[in-house]
């Protein structure tokens, strides 16, 4: 399966992005134990422009993240809060 193709239960509602859109969702919605970041809370290193303040020194878990169909689903939403909410809904965590 191509990581940009949504699973059958999630029909596409937006364009798919194959590169990081700097939407901040991956730095906010999932828990990141390496950074002691809880689920649904923006990382303390995420700046207001949704860029990482420790990008050059970010942990391996962050370096290994690859954009996929979820990015295309959440990136077009107007606020970080809405992106977090949708990300959590997709994974049944909302």
Coordinates of N, CA, C and O in Angstrom, one line a residue:
X1 N 0.8 -1.2 0.0 CA 0.0 0.0 0.0 C 0.9 1.2 0.0 O 1.8 1.4 0.8
X2 N 0.6 2.2 -0.8 CA 1.2 3.5 -0.9 C 0.9 4.3 0.4 O -0.3 4.4 0.7
X3 N 1.8 4.8 1.1 CA 1.5 5.5 2.3 C 0.7 6.8 2.1 O 0.2 7.4 3.1
X4 N 0.5 7.2 0.9 CA -0.3 8.4 0.6 C -1.7 8.0 0.2 O -2.6 8.8 0.0
X5 N -2.0 6.7 0.1 CA -3.4 6.2 -0.2 C -4.1 6.0 1.1 O -3.6 5.3 2.0
X6 N -5.2 6.6 1.3 CA -5.9 6.4 2.6 C -6.5 5.0 2.7 O -6.8 4.4 1.6
X7 N -6.7 4.5 3.8 CA -7.4 3.2 4.0 C -8.8 3.3 3.5 O -9.3 4.4 3.4
X8 N -9.4 2.2 3.1 CA -10.7 2.3 2.5 C -11.8 3.0 3.4 O -12.7 3.6 2.9
X9 N -11.6 2.9 4.7 CA -12.6 3.5 5.6 C -12.4 5.0 5.7 O -13.2 5.7 6.4
X10 N -11.4 5.6 5.1 CA -11.1 7.0 5.2 C -11.0 7.6 3.7 O -9.9 7.8 3.2
X11 N -12.2 7.9 3.1 CA -12.1 8.5 1.8 C -11.4 9.8 1.8 O -11.5 10.6 2.7
X12 N -10.7 10.1 0.7 CA -10.0 11.4 0.7 C -10.9 12.6 0.6 O -11.9 12.5 0.0
X13 N -10.6 13.6 1.4 CA -11.4 14.9 1.3 C -10.6 16.1 1.0 O -11.0 17.2 1.0
X14 N -9.3 15.8 0.8 CA -8.4 16.9 0.5 C -7.3 16.4 -0.4 O -7.1 15.2 -0.6
X15 N -6.5 17.3 -0.9 CA -5.3 16.9 -1.7 C -4.3 16.3 -0.8 O -4.1 16.6 0.3
X16 N -3.5 15.3 -1.4 CA -2.5 14.6 -0.6 C -1.2 15.3 -0.8 O -0.9 15.8 -1.9
X17 N -0.5 15.5 0.3 CA 0.8 16.1 0.3 C 1.9 15.1 0.4 O 1.8 14.2 1.3
X18 N 3.0 15.1 -0.3 CA 4.0 14.2 -0.2 C 5.2 14.7 0.5 O 6.2 14.0 0.7
X19 N 5.2 15.9 1.0 CA 6.2 16.5 1.7 C 5.6 17.2 3.0 O 4.4 17.4 3.0
X20 N 6.4 17.5 3.9 CA 5.9 18.1 5.1 C 5.3 19.5 4.8 O 5.8 20.3 4.0
X21 N 4.1 19.7 5.4 CA 3.4 21.0 5.1 C 3.6 22.0 6.3 O 3.0 23.0 6.3
X22 N 4.4 21.5 7.3 CA 4.6 22.4 8.5 C 3.2 22.7 9.1 O 3.1 23.9 9.6
X23 N 2.3 21.7 9.2 CA 1.0 22.0 9.8 C 1.0 21.8 11.3 O 0.1 22.3 12.0
X24 N 2.1 21.2 11.9 CA 2.2 21.0 13.3 C 1.5 19.9 13.9 O 1.7 19.6 15.1
X25 N 0.7 19.1 13.1 CA -0.1 18.0 13.7 C 0.7 16.9 14.2 O 0.5 16.4 15.3
X26 N 1.8 16.5 13.5 CA 2.6 15.4 14.0 C 3.4 15.8 15.3 O 3.9 14.9 16.0
X27 N 3.6 17.1 15.5 CA 4.3 17.6 16.7 C 3.3 17.9 17.8 O 3.7 18.3 18.9
X28 N 2.0 17.6 17.6 CA 1.0 18.0 18.6 C 0.1 16.8 19.0 O -0.2 16.6 20.1
X29 N -0.4 16.1 18.0 CA -1.4 15.1 18.3 C -0.9 13.9 18.9 O -1.4 13.4 20.0
X30 N 0.1 13.2 18.3 CA 0.6 11.9 19.0 C 1.4 12.2 20.2 O 1.9 13.3 20.5
X31 N 1.4 11.2 21.1 CA 2.3 11.3 22.2 C 3.7 11.0 21.7 O 3.9 10.2 20.8
X32 N 4.7 11.7 22.3 CA 6.1 11.5 21.9 C 6.9 11.2 23.3 O 7.3 12.2 23.9
X33 N 7.0 10.0 23.6 CA 7.6 9.7 24.9 C 9.0 10.2 25.1 O 9.4 10.6 26.2
X34 N 9.8 10.2 24.0 CA 11.1 10.6 24.1 C 11.2 12.1 24.6 O 12.1 12.5 25.2
X35 N 10.2 12.9 24.3 CA 10.1 14.3 24.7 C 9.2 14.5 25.9 O 8.9 15.6 26.2
X36 N 8.7 13.4 26.4 CA 7.7 13.5 27.5 C 6.5 14.3 27.1 O 5.9 15.1 27.9
X37 N 6.0 14.2 25.8 CA 4.9 15.0 25.3 C 3.7 14.1 25.3 O 3.6 13.0 24.7
X38 N 2.6 14.5 26.0 CA 1.4 13.7 26.0 C 0.5 13.9 24.8 O 0.7 14.8 24.0
X39 N -0.3 13.0 24.6 CA -1.3 12.9 23.5 C -2.1 14.2 23.4 O -2.6 14.7 24.4
X40 N -2.2 14.8 22.2 CA -3.1 15.9 22.0 C -2.6 17.3 22.5 O -3.3 18.3 22.4
X41 N -1.3 17.3 22.9 CA -0.7 18.6 23.4 C 0.4 18.9 22.5 O 1.3 18.1 22.3
X42 N 0.5 20.2 22.0 CA 1.6 20.6 21.2 C 2.9 20.4 22.0 O 3.1 20.7 23.1
X43 N 3.9 20.0 21.2 CA 5.3 19.8 21.8 C 5.8 21.2 22.3 O 5.5 22.2 21.6
X44 N 6.5 21.2 23.3 CA 7.1 22.4 23.9 C 8.1 23.1 22.9 O 8.4 24.3 23.0
X45 N 8.6 22.3 21.9 CA 9.5 22.9 21.0 C 8.8 23.4 19.7 O 9.5 23.9 18.8
X46 N 7.5 23.2 19.6 CA 6.8 23.7 18.4 C 6.5 25.2 18.6 O 5.9 25.6 19.5
X47 N 7.0 25.9 17.6 CA 6.9 27.4 17.6 C 5.5 27.8 17.1 O 4.8 27.0 16.5
X48 N 5.2 29.1 17.2 CA 3.9 29.6 16.7 C 3.7 29.4 15.2 O 2.6 29.3 14.7
X49 N 4.8 29.4 14.5 CA 4.7 29.2 13.0 C 4.7 27.7 12.7 O 4.8 27.3 11.5
X50 N 4.5 26.8 13.7 CA 4.5 25.3 13.5 C 5.8 24.7 13.0 O 5.8 23.7 12.4
X51 N 6.9 25.4 13.3 CA 8.2 24.9 13.0 C 8.9 24.5 14.3 O 8.6 25.1 15.4
X52 N 9.8 23.6 14.3 CA 10.5 23.1 15.4 C 11.7 23.9 15.9 O 12.5 24.2 15.0
X53 N 11.7 24.3 17.1 CA 12.8 25.1 17.6 C 14.1 24.3 17.8 O 15.2 24.9 18.0
X54 N 14.0 22.9 17.8 CA 15.2 22.1 18.0 C 15.4 21.2 16.8 O 15.9 20.1 16.9
X55 N 14.9 21.7 15.6 CA 14.9 20.9 14.4 C 16.3 20.2 14.2 O 16.3 19.0 13.9
X56 N 17.4 20.9 14.3 CA 18.7 20.2 14.0 C 19.1 19.2 15.0 O 19.8 18.3 14.7
X57 N 18.5 19.3 16.2 CA 18.8 18.3 17.3 C 17.6 17.5 17.7 O 17.7 16.8 18.7
X58 N 16.6 17.5 16.9 CA 15.3 16.7 17.2 C 15.6 15.2 17.4 O 16.6 14.7 16.7
X59 N 14.9 14.5 18.2 CA 15.1 13.1 18.4 C 14.8 12.3 17.2 O 14.1 12.7 16.3
X60 N 15.4 11.1 17.2 CA 15.2 10.1 16.1 C 13.8 9.9 15.7 O 13.4 9.8 14.6
X61 N 12.9 9.8 16.7 CA 11.5 9.5 16.4 C 10.9 10.6 15.5 O 10.1 10.4 14.7
X62 N 11.3 11.8 15.8 CA 10.9 13.0 14.9 C 11.6 12.9 13.6 O 10.9 13.2 12.5
X63 N 12.8 12.6 13.5 CA 13.6 12.6 12.3 C 13.0 11.5 11.4 O 13.0 11.6 10.1
X64 N 12.5 10.4 11.9 CA 12.0 9.3 11.2 C 10.6 9.4 10.7 O 10.1 8.6 9.9
X65 N 9.9 10.4 11.2 CA 8.5 10.6 10.8 C 8.5 10.9 9.3 O 9.2 11.8 8.8
X66 N 7.6 10.3 8.6 CA 7.4 10.5 7.1 C 6.0 11.0 6.9 O 5.0 10.3 7.3
X67 N 5.8 12.0 6.1 CA 4.4 12.5 5.8 C 3.6 11.3 5.1 O 4.3 10.5 4.3
X68 N 2.3 11.3 5.3 CA 1.5 10.2 4.7 C 0.1 10.8 4.4 O 0.0 12.1 4.4
X69 N -0.9 10.0 4.1 CA -2.2 10.5 3.7 C -2.8 11.3 4.8 O -3.6 12.2 4.6
X70 N -2.5 11.0 6.1 CA -3.1 11.8 7.2 C -2.7 13.3 7.1 O -3.5 14.2 7.4
X71 N -1.4 13.5 6.7 CA -1.0 14.9 6.5 C -1.9 15.6 5.5 O -2.2 16.8 5.7
X72 N -2.2 15.0 4.4 CA -3.1 15.6 3.4 C -4.5 15.8 3.9 O -5.2 16.7 3.5
X73 N -4.9 15.0 4.9 CA -6.2 15.2 5.5 C -6.3 16.3 6.5 O -7.3 17.0 6.6
X74 N -5.2 16.5 7.3 CA -5.3 17.5 8.3 C -4.6 18.8 8.0 O -5.1 19.9 8.5
X75 N -3.7 18.9 7.1 CA -2.9 20.1 6.8 C -3.8 21.2 6.3 O -3.6 22.4 6.7
X76 N -4.9 21.0 5.5 CA -5.7 22.1 5.0 C -6.6 22.7 6.1 O -7.2 23.8 5.9
X77 N -6.7 22.1 7.3 CA -7.6 22.6 8.3 C -7.0 23.9 8.8 O -5.8 24.1 8.9
X78 N -7.9 24.9 9.2 CA -7.5 26.3 9.4 C -6.7 26.5 10.7 O -5.9 27.5 10.8
X79 N -6.8 25.7 11.7 CA -6.0 25.9 13.0 C -5.3 24.7 13.4 O -5.8 23.5 13.1
X80 N -4.3 24.8 14.3 CA -3.6 23.7 14.8 C -4.6 22.9 15.7 O -4.6 21.7 15.7
X81 N -5.5 23.5 16.4 CA -6.4 22.8 17.3 C -7.3 21.9 16.4 O -7.5 20.8 16.8
X82 N -7.8 22.4 15.3 CA -8.6 21.6 14.4 C -7.8 20.4 13.8 O -8.3 19.3 13.6
X83 N -6.5 20.7 13.5 CA -5.7 19.6 12.9 C -5.5 18.5 14.0 O -5.5 17.3 13.7
X84 N -5.2 18.9 15.2 CA -5.0 17.9 16.3 C -6.3 17.1 16.5 O -6.2 15.9 16.5
X85 N -7.4 17.8 16.5 CA -8.7 17.1 16.7 C -8.9 16.1 15.6 O -9.3 14.9 15.8
X86 N -8.7 16.5 14.3 CA -8.9 15.5 13.2 C -7.9 14.4 13.3 O -8.3 13.2 13.0
X87 N -6.7 14.6 13.6 CA -5.6 13.6 13.7 C -6.1 12.6 14.7 O -6.0 11.4 14.5
X88 N -6.5 13.0 15.9 CA -7.0 12.1 16.9 C -8.2 11.3 16.5 O -8.4 10.2 16.8
X89 N -9.1 12.0 15.8 CA -10.3 11.3 15.3 C -9.9 10.2 14.3 O -10.5 9.1 14.4
X90 N -9.0 10.5 13.4 CA -8.6 9.5 12.4 C -8.1 8.2 13.1 O -8.4 7.1 12.7
X91 N -7.3 8.4 14.2 CA -6.8 7.2 14.9 C -7.7 6.7 16.0 O -7.2 5.9 16.8
X92 N -8.9 7.3 16.1 CA -9.8 6.8 17.1 C -9.4 7.2 18.5 O -9.7 6.5 19.5
X93 N -8.7 8.3 18.7 CA -8.2 8.8 20.0 C -8.9 10.0 20.4 O -8.6 10.6 21.5
X94 N -9.9 10.5 19.6 CA -10.5 11.8 19.9 C -11.6 11.8 20.8 O -12.3 11.4 21.5

